[in-house]
GROMACS .gro file of C-alpha atoms in nm:
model
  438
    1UNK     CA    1   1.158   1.302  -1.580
    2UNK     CA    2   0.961   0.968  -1.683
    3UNK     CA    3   0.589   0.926  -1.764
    4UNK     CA    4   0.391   0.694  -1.862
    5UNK     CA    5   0.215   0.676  -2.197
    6UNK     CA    6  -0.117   0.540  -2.291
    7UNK     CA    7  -0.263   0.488  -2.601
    8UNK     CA    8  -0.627   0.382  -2.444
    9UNK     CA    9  -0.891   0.169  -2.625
   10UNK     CA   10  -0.744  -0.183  -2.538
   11UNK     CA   11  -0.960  -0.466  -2.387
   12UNK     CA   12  -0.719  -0.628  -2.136
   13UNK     CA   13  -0.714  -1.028  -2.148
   14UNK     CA   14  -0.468  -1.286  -1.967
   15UNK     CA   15  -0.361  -1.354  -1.594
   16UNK     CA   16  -0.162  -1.182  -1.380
   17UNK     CA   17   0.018  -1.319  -1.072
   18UNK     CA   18   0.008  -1.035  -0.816
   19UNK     CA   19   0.268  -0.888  -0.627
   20UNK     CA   20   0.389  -0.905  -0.238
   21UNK     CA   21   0.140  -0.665   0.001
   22UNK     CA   22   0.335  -0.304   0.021
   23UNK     CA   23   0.141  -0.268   0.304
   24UNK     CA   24   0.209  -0.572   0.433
   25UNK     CA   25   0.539  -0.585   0.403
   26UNK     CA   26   0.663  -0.273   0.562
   27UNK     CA   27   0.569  -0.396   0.915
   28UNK     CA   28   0.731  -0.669   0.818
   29UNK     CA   29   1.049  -0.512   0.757
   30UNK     CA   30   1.062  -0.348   1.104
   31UNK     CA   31   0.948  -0.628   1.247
   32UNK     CA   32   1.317  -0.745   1.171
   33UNK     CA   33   1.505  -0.528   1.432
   34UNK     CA   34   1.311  -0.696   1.728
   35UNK     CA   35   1.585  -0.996   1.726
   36UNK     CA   36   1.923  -0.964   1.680
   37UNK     CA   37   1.951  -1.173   1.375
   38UNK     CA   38   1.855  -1.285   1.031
   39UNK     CA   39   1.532  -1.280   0.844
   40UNK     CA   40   1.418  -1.385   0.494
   41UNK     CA   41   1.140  -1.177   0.353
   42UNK     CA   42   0.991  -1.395   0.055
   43UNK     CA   43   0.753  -1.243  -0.219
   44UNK     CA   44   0.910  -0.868  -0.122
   45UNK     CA   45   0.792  -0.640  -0.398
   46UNK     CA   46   1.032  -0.406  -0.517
   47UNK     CA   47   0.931  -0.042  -0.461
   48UNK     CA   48   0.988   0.279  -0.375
   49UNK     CA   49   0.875   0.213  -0.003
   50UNK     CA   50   1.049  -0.090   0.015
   51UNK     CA   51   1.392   0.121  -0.080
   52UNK     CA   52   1.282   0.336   0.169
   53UNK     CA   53   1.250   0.073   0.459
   54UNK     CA   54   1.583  -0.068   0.342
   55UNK     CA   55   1.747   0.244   0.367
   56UNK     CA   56   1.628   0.293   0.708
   57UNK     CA   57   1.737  -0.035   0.826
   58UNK     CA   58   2.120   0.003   0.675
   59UNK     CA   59   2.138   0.345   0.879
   60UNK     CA   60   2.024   0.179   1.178
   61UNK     CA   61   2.319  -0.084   1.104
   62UNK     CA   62   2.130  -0.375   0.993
   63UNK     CA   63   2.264  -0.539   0.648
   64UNK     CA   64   2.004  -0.622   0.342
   65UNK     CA   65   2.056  -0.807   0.057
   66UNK     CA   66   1.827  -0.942  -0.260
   67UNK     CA   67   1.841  -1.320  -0.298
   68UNK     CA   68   1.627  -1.392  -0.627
   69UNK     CA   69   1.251  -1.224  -0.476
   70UNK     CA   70   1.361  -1.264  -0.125
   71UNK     CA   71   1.510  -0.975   0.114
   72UNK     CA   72   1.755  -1.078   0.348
   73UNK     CA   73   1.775  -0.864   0.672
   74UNK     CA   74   2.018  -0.916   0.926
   75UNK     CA   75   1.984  -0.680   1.219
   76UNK     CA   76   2.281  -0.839   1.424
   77UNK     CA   77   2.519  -0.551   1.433
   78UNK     CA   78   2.222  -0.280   1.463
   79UNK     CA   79   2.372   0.023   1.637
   80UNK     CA   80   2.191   0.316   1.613
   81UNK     CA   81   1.848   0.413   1.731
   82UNK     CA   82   1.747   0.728   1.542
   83UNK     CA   83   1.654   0.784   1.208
   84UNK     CA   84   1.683   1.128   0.999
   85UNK     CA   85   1.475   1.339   0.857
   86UNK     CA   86   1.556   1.264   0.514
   87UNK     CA   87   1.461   0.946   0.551
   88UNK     CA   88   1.188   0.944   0.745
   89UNK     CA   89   1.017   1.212   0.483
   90UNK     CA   90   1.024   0.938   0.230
   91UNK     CA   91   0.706   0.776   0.324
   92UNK     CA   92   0.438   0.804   0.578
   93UNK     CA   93   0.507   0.423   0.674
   94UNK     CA   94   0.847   0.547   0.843
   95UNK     CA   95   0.677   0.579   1.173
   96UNK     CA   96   0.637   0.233   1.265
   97UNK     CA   97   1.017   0.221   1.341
   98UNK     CA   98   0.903   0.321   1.606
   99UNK     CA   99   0.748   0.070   1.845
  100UNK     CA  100   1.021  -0.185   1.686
  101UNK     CA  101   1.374   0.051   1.792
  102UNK     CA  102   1.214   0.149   2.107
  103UNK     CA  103   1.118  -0.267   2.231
  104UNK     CA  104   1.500  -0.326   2.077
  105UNK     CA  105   1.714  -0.023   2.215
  106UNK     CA  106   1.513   0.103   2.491
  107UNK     CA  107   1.490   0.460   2.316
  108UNK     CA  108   1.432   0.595   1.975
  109UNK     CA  109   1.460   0.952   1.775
  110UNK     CA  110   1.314   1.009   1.453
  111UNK     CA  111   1.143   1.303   1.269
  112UNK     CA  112   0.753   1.290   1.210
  113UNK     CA  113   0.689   1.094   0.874
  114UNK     CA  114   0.635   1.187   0.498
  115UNK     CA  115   0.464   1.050   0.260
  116UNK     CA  116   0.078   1.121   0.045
  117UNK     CA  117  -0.096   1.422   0.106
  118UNK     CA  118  -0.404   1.299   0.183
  119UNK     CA  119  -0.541   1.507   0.449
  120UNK     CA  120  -0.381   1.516   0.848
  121UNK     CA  121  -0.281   1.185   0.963
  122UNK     CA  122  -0.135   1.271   1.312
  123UNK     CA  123   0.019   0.997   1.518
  124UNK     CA  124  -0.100   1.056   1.834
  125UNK     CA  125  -0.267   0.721   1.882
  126UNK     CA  126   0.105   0.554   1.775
  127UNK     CA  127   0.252   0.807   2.062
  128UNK     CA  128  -0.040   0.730   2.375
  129UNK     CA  129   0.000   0.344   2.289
  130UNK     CA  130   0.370   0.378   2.356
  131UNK     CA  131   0.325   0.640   2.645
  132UNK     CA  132   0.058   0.378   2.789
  133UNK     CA  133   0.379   0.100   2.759
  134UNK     CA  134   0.599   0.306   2.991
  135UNK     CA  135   0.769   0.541   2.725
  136UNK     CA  136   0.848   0.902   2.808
  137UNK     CA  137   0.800   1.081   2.493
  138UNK     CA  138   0.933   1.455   2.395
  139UNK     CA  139   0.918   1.703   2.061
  140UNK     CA  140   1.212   1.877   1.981
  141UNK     CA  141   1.307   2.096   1.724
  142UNK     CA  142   1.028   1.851   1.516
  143UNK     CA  143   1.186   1.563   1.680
  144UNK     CA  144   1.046   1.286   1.897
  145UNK     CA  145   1.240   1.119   2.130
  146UNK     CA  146   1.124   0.796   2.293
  147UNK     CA  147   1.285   0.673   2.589
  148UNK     CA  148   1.167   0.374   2.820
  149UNK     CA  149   1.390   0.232   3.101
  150UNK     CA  150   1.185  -0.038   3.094
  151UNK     CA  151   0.814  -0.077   2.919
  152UNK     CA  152   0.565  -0.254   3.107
  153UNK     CA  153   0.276  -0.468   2.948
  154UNK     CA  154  -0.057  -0.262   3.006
  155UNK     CA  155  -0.439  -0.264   2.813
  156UNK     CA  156  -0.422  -0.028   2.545
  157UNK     CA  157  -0.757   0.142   2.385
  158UNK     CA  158  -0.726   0.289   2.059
  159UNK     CA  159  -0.989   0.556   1.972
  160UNK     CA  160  -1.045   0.384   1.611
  161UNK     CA  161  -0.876   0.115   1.447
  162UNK     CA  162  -0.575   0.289   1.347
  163UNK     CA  163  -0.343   0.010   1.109
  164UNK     CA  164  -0.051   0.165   1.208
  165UNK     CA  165  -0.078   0.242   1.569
  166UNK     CA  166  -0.197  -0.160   1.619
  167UNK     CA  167   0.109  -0.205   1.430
  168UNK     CA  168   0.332   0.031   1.643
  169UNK     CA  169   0.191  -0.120   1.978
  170UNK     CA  170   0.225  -0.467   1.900
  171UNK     CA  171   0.591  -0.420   1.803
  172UNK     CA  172   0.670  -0.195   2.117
  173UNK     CA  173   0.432  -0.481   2.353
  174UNK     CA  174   0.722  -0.735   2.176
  175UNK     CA  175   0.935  -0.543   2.431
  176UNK     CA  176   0.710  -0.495   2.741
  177UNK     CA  177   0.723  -0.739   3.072
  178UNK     CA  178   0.390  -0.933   3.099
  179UNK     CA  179   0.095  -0.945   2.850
  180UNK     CA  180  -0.030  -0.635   2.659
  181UNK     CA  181  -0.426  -0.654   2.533
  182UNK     CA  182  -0.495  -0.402   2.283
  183UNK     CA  183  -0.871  -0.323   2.221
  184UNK     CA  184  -1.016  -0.185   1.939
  185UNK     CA  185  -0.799  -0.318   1.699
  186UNK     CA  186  -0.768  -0.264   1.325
  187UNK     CA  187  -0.867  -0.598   1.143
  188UNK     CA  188  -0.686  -0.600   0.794
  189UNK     CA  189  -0.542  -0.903   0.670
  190UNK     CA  190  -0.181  -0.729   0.751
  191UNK     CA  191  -0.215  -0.722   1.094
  192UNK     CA  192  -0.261  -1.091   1.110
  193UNK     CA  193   0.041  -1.082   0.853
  194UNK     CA  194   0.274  -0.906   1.102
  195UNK     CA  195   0.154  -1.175   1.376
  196UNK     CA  196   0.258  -1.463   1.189
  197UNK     CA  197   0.621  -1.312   1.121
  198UNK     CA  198   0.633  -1.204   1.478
  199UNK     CA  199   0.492  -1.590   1.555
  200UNK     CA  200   0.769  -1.744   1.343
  201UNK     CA  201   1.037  -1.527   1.547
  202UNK     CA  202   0.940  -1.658   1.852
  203UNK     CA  203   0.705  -1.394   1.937
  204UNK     CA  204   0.342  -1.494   2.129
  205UNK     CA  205   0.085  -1.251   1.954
  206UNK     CA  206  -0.290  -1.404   1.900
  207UNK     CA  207  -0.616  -1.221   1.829
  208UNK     CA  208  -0.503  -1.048   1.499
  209UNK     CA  209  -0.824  -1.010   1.243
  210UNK     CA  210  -1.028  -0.953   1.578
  211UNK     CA  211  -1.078  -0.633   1.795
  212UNK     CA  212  -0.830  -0.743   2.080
  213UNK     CA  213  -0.533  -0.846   2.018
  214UNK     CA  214  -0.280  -0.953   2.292
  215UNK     CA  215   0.145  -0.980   2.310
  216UNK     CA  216   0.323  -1.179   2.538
  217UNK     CA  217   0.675  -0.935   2.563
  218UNK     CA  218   0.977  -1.038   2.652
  219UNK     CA  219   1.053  -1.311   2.514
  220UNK     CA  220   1.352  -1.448   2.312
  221UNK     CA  221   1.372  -1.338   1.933
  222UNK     CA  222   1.516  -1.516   1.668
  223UNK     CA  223   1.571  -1.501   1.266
  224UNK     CA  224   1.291  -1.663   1.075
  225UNK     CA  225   1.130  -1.681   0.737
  226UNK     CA  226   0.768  -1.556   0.615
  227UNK     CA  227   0.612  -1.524   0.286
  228UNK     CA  228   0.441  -1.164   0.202
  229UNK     CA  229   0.064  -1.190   0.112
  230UNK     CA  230  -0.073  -1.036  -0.232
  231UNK     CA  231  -0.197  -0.703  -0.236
  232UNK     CA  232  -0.505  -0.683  -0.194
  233UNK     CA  233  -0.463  -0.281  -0.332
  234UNK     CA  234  -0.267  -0.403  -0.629
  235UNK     CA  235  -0.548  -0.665  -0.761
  236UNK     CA  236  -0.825  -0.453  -0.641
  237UNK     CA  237  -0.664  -0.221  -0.918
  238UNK     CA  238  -0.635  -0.447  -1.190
  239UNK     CA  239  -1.007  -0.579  -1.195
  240UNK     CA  240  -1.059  -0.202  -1.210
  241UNK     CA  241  -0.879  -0.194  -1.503
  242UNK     CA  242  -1.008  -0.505  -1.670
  243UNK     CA  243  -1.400  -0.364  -1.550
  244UNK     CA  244  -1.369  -0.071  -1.724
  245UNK     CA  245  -1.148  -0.114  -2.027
  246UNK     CA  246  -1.355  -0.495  -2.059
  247UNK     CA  247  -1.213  -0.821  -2.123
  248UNK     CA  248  -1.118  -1.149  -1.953
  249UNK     CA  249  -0.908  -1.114  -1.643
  250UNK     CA  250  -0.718  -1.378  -1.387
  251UNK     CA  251  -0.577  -1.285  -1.104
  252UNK     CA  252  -0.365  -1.529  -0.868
  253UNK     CA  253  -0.152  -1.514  -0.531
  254UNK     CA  254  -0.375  -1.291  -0.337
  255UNK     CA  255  -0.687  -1.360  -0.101
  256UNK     CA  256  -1.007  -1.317  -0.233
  257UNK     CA  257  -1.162  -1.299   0.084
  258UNK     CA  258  -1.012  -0.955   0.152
  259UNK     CA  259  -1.151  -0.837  -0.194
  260UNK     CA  260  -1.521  -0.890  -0.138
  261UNK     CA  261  -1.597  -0.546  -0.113
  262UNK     CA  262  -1.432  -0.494  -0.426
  263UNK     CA  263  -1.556  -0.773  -0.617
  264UNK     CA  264  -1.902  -0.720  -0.515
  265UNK     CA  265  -1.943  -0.352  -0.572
  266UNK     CA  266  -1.781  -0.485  -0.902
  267UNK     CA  267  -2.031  -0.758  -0.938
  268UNK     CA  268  -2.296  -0.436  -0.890
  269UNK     CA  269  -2.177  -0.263  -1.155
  270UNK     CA  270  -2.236  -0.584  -1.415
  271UNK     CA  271  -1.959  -0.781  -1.416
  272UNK     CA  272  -1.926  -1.128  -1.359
  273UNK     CA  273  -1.682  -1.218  -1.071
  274UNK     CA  274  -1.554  -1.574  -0.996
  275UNK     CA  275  -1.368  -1.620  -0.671
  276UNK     CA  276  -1.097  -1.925  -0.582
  277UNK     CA  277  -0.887  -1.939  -0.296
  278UNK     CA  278  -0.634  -1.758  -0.393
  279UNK     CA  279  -0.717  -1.633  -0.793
  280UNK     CA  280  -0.989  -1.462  -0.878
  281UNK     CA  281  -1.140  -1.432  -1.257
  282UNK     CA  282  -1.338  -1.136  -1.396
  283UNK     CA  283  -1.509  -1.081  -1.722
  284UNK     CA  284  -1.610  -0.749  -1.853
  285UNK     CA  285  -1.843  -0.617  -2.158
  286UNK     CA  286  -1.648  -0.226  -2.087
  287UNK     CA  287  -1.966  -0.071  -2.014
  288UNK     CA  288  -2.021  -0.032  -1.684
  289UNK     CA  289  -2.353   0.037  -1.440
  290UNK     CA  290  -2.417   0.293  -1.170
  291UNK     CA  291  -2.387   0.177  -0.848
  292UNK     CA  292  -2.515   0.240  -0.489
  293UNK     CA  293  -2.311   0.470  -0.291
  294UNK     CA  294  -1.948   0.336  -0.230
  295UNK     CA  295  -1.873   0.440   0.146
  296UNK     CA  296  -1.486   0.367   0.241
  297UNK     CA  297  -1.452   0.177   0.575
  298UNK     CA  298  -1.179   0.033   0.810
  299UNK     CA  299  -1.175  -0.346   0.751
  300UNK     CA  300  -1.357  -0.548   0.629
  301UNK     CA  301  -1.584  -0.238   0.472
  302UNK     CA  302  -1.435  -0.084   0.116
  303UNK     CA  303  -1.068  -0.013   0.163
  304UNK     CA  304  -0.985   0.340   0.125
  305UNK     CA  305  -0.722   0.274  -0.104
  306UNK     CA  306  -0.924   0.108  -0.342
  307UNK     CA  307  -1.159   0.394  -0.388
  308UNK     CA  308  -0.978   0.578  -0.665
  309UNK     CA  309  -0.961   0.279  -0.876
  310UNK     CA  310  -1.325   0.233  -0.867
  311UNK     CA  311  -1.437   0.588  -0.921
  312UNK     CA  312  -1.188   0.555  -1.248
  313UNK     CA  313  -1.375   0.238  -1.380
  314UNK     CA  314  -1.715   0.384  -1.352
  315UNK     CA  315  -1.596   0.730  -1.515
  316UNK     CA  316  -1.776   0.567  -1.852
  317UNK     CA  317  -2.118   0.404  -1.615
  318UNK     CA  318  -2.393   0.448  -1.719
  319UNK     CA  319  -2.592   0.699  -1.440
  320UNK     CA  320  -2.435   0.858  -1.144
  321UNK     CA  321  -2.208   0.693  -0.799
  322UNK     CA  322  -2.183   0.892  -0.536
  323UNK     CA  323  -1.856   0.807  -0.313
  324UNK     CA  324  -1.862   0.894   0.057
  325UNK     CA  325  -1.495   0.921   0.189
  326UNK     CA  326  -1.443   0.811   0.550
  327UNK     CA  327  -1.086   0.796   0.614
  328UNK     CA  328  -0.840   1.068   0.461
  329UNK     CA  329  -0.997   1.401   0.368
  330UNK     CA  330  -0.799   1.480   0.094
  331UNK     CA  331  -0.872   1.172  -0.114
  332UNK     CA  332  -1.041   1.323  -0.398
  333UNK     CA  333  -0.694   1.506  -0.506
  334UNK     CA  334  -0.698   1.335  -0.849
  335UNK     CA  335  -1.047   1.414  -0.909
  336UNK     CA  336  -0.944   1.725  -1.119
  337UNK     CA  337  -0.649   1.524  -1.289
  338UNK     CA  338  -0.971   1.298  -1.396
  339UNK     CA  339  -1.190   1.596  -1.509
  340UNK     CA  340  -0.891   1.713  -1.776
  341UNK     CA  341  -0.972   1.415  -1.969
  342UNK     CA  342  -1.335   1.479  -1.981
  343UNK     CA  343  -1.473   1.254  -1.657
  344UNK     CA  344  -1.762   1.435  -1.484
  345UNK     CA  345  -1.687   1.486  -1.099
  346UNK     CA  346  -1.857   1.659  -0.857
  347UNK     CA  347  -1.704   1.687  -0.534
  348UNK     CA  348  -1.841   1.857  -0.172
  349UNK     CA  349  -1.625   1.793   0.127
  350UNK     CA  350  -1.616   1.427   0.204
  351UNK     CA  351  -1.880   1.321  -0.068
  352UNK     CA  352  -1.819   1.284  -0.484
  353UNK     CA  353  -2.086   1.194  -0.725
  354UNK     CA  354  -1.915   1.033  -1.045
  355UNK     CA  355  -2.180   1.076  -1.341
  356UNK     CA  356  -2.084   0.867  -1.649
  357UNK     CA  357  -1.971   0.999  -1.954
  358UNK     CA  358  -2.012   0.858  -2.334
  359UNK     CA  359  -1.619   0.877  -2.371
  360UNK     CA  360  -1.308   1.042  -2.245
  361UNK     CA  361  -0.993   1.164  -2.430
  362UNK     CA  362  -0.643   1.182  -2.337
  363UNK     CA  363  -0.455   1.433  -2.175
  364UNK     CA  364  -0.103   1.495  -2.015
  365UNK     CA  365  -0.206   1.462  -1.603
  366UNK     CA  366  -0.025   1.433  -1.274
  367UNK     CA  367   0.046   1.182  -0.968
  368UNK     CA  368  -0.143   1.329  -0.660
  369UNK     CA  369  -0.089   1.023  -0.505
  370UNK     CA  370   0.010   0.665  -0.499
  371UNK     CA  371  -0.326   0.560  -0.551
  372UNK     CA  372  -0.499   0.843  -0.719
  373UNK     CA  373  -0.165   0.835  -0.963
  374UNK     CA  374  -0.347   0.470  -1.024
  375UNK     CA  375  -0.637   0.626  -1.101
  376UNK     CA  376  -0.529   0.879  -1.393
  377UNK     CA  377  -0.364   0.518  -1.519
  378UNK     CA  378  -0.678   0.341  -1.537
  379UNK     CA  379  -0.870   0.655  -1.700
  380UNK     CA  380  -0.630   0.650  -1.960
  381UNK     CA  381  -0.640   0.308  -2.041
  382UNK     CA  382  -1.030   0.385  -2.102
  383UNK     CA  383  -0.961   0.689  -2.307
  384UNK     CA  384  -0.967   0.806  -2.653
  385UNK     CA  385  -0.578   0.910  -2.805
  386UNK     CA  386  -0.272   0.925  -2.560
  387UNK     CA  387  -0.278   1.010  -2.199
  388UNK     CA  388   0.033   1.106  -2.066
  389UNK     CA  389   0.078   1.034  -1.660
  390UNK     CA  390   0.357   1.209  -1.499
  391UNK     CA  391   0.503   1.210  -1.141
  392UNK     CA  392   0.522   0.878  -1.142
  393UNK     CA  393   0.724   0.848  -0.811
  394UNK     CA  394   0.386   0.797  -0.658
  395UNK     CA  395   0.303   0.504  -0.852
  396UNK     CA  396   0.666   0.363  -0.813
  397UNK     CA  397   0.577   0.384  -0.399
  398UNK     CA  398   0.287   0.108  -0.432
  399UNK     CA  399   0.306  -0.076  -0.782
  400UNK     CA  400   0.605  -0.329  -0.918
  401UNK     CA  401   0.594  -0.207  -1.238
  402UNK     CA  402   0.250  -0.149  -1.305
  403UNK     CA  403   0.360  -0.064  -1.734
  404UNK     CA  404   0.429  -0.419  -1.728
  405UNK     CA  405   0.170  -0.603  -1.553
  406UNK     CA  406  -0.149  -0.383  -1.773
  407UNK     CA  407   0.128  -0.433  -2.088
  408UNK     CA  408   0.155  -0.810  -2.009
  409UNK     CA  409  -0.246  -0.795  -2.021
  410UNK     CA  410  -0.283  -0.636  -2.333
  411UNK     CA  411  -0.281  -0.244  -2.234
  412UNK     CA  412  -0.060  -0.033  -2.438
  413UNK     CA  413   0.133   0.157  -2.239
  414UNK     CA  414   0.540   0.207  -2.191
  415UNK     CA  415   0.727   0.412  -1.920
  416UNK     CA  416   0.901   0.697  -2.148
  417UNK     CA  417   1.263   0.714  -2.184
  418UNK     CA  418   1.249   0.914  -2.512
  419UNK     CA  419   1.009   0.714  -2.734
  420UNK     CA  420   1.040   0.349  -2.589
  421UNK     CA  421   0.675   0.127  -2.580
  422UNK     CA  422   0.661  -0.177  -2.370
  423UNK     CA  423   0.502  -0.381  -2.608
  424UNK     CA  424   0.262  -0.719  -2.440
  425UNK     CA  425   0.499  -0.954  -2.296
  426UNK     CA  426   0.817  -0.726  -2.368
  427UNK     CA  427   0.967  -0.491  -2.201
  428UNK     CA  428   1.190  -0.208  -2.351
  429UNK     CA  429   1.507  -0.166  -2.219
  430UNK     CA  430   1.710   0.149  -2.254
  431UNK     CA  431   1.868   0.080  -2.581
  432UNK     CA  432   1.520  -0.013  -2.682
  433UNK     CA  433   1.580  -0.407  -2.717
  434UNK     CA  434   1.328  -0.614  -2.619
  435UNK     CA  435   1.399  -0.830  -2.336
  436UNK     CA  436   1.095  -1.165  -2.177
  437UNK     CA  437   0.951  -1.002  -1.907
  438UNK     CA  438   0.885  -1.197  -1.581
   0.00000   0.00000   0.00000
């Protein structure tokens, strides 16, 4: 089993380019099996969910292949139309397959999907969107089986901006006869990301980053290339990091119009924040201020996924935050993880007030989740000794090698195998030889 270990105290300095959107790009990658051909997925981060997209495609019969930091898919000799159960556990992302086998094949079986534990998650908005296209759906022994002679465009109403259920009915409206409008929309920056790819296919999707989007079905598919944004998530994290541990931070390759809630709430707390077009540079004393209540939102409020990250860089504030969760219930999982190393947490349902403490200390903790694994990260970068983070498959799901990027910033911290550090600028390979990192 690996871990990582911290030895906290470090003020982080340098710049950072950030990685390809995980969220971004999984869309993406199902995107592919709407045309029978080849695609070139530039800026594809390399995780755990990526693998896991990549392993669905090969069962389906596509064929993927790394070319430098590009994916190659080529779905020309796809030839299945379910996917297992093993694979579909592997992240909660598995379900928008979906929309994308059903608009290719006409019907699709798959298992319901894995991934965090962060509270129920059911997809029955992904389901009525299809069901509203023309698909006859059916459970089965935990099985759901899609079929659709043929799917018909239609106006589809989602109850809330669900990401993945706009995602999931634009791909299945991809294969519907006439012009889908879907109303009530999510807005993030990803679902404009899928409509360019689909755009550059040969697809006719407008209205993404609004409430209504619509899909012109039917039409001819081809190969194309696109270029996956930053993550937003991913920098978000790293000004976290450089807030709370202090120092000179620049971030580049992501859009730092999508991190305004961030940035300001980080701006509250007594930082100074200096936005490009695409980098964004933050200085920080360490010591951090209270601010006023962080309340997660669908886009463009405060990202849910970004929450942990900020509750870890105001552990060490100086007053009380109180953090209103809107989204998953079970977000506060790494809340107790935090409280091991000294952070002082109160949590009621939906609501946590983070008071700030003089100091914290290290301790050995555990992964929740992707991003409260982030979290216990960030803590221990602020803390006093070694923290020791374990489970680190949740961290592997969302982050390219996080060691490296806080490492290549000035963080001390190495991914264990025996006693290896990853020194800044290094990183340790298994017979301990330093190697440039990239």
């Amino acid at each position: 089993m690996q871990e990582l270990v911290i030895e906290g105290g470090c003020r982080l300095q340098g710049e950072l380019t950030i990685q390809g959107s995980k969220n971004g790009v999984l869309p993406v990658l199902a995107a592919t099996i709407l045309c029978a051909g080849e695609c070139r997925v530039e800026n594809c981060p390399r995780l755990r969910d990526v693998d896991a997209s990549i392993a669905i495609l090969r069962h389906l019969g596509c064929c993927t292949r790394w070319e430098g930091g590009a994916l190659l898919v080529d779905t020309t000799h796809m030839d299945k139309n379910e996917v297992p159960d093993a694979l579909m556990r592997e992240m909660r992302s598995s379900v928008i397959f979906l929309g994308a086998i059903l608009a290719r094949q006409g019907e699709a079986a798959l298992s319901y999907p894995g991934g965090c534990e962060l509270g129920p998650r059911p997809i029955d908005m992904h389901l009525a969107a299809l069901r509203a296209l023309g698909a006859e759906i059916e459970e089965r022994g935990g099985t759901l089986r899609c079929r659709a002679r043929v799917l018909t465009a239609t106006e589809i109403v989602l109850p809330l901006p669900s990401v993945g259920a706009t995602e999931n009915a634009i791909l299945a409206a991809c294969g519907a006869e006439g012009t889908t409008a879907i109303y009530n929309a999510a807005r993030e920056p990803e679902i404009a990301e899928l409509q360019d790819f689909l755009n550059a296919m040969g697809a006719q999707v407008c209205g993404a980053g609004g409430s209504i989007v619509t899909v012109t079905g039917k039409r001819a598919l081809h190969g194309g290339t696109h270029r996956v944004i930053g993550d937003r998530i991913a920098a978000a994290t790293y000004l976290c990091a450089a807030a709370a541990c202090g120092g000179e931070v620049r971030l580049s390759g992501v859009d730092c119009r999508a991190l305004s809630p961030v940035t300001a709430a980080l701006y509250e707390a007594g930082c100074a924040v200096e936005s490009g077009v695409e980098d964004v540079f933050l200085r920080s004393g360490g010591r951090l201020r209270a601010i006023h209540p962080v309340r997660t939102a669908p886009y463009p409020g405060f990202p849910t996924d970004a929450q942990p990250a900020m509750m870890a860089a105001l552990l060490r504030s100086a007053g009380s935050t109180v953090f209103v969760e809107n989204i998953f219930e079970n977000r506060y999982r790494h809340a107790g993880e935090l409280s091991r190393m000294g952070a002082d947490i109160r949590v009621a349902g939906r609501v946590a007030v983070v008071s700030g403490v003089p100091s914290l200390h290290g301790a050995s903790v555990k992964c929740t989740d992707l991003r409260g694994g982030a979290a216990l990260v960030l803590a221990g970068l602020q803390a006093e000794g070694t923290t020791r983070v374990s489970q680190l498959e949740h961290i592997d799901r969302g982050y390219e090698s996080m060691e490296r990027e806080l490492a290549l910033l000035g963080a001390r911290i190495g991914r264990r195998e025996e006693t290896q550090w990853q020194e800044r600028g290094t990183i340790e390979d298994a017979d301990g030889e330093g190697t440039p990192s990239s």
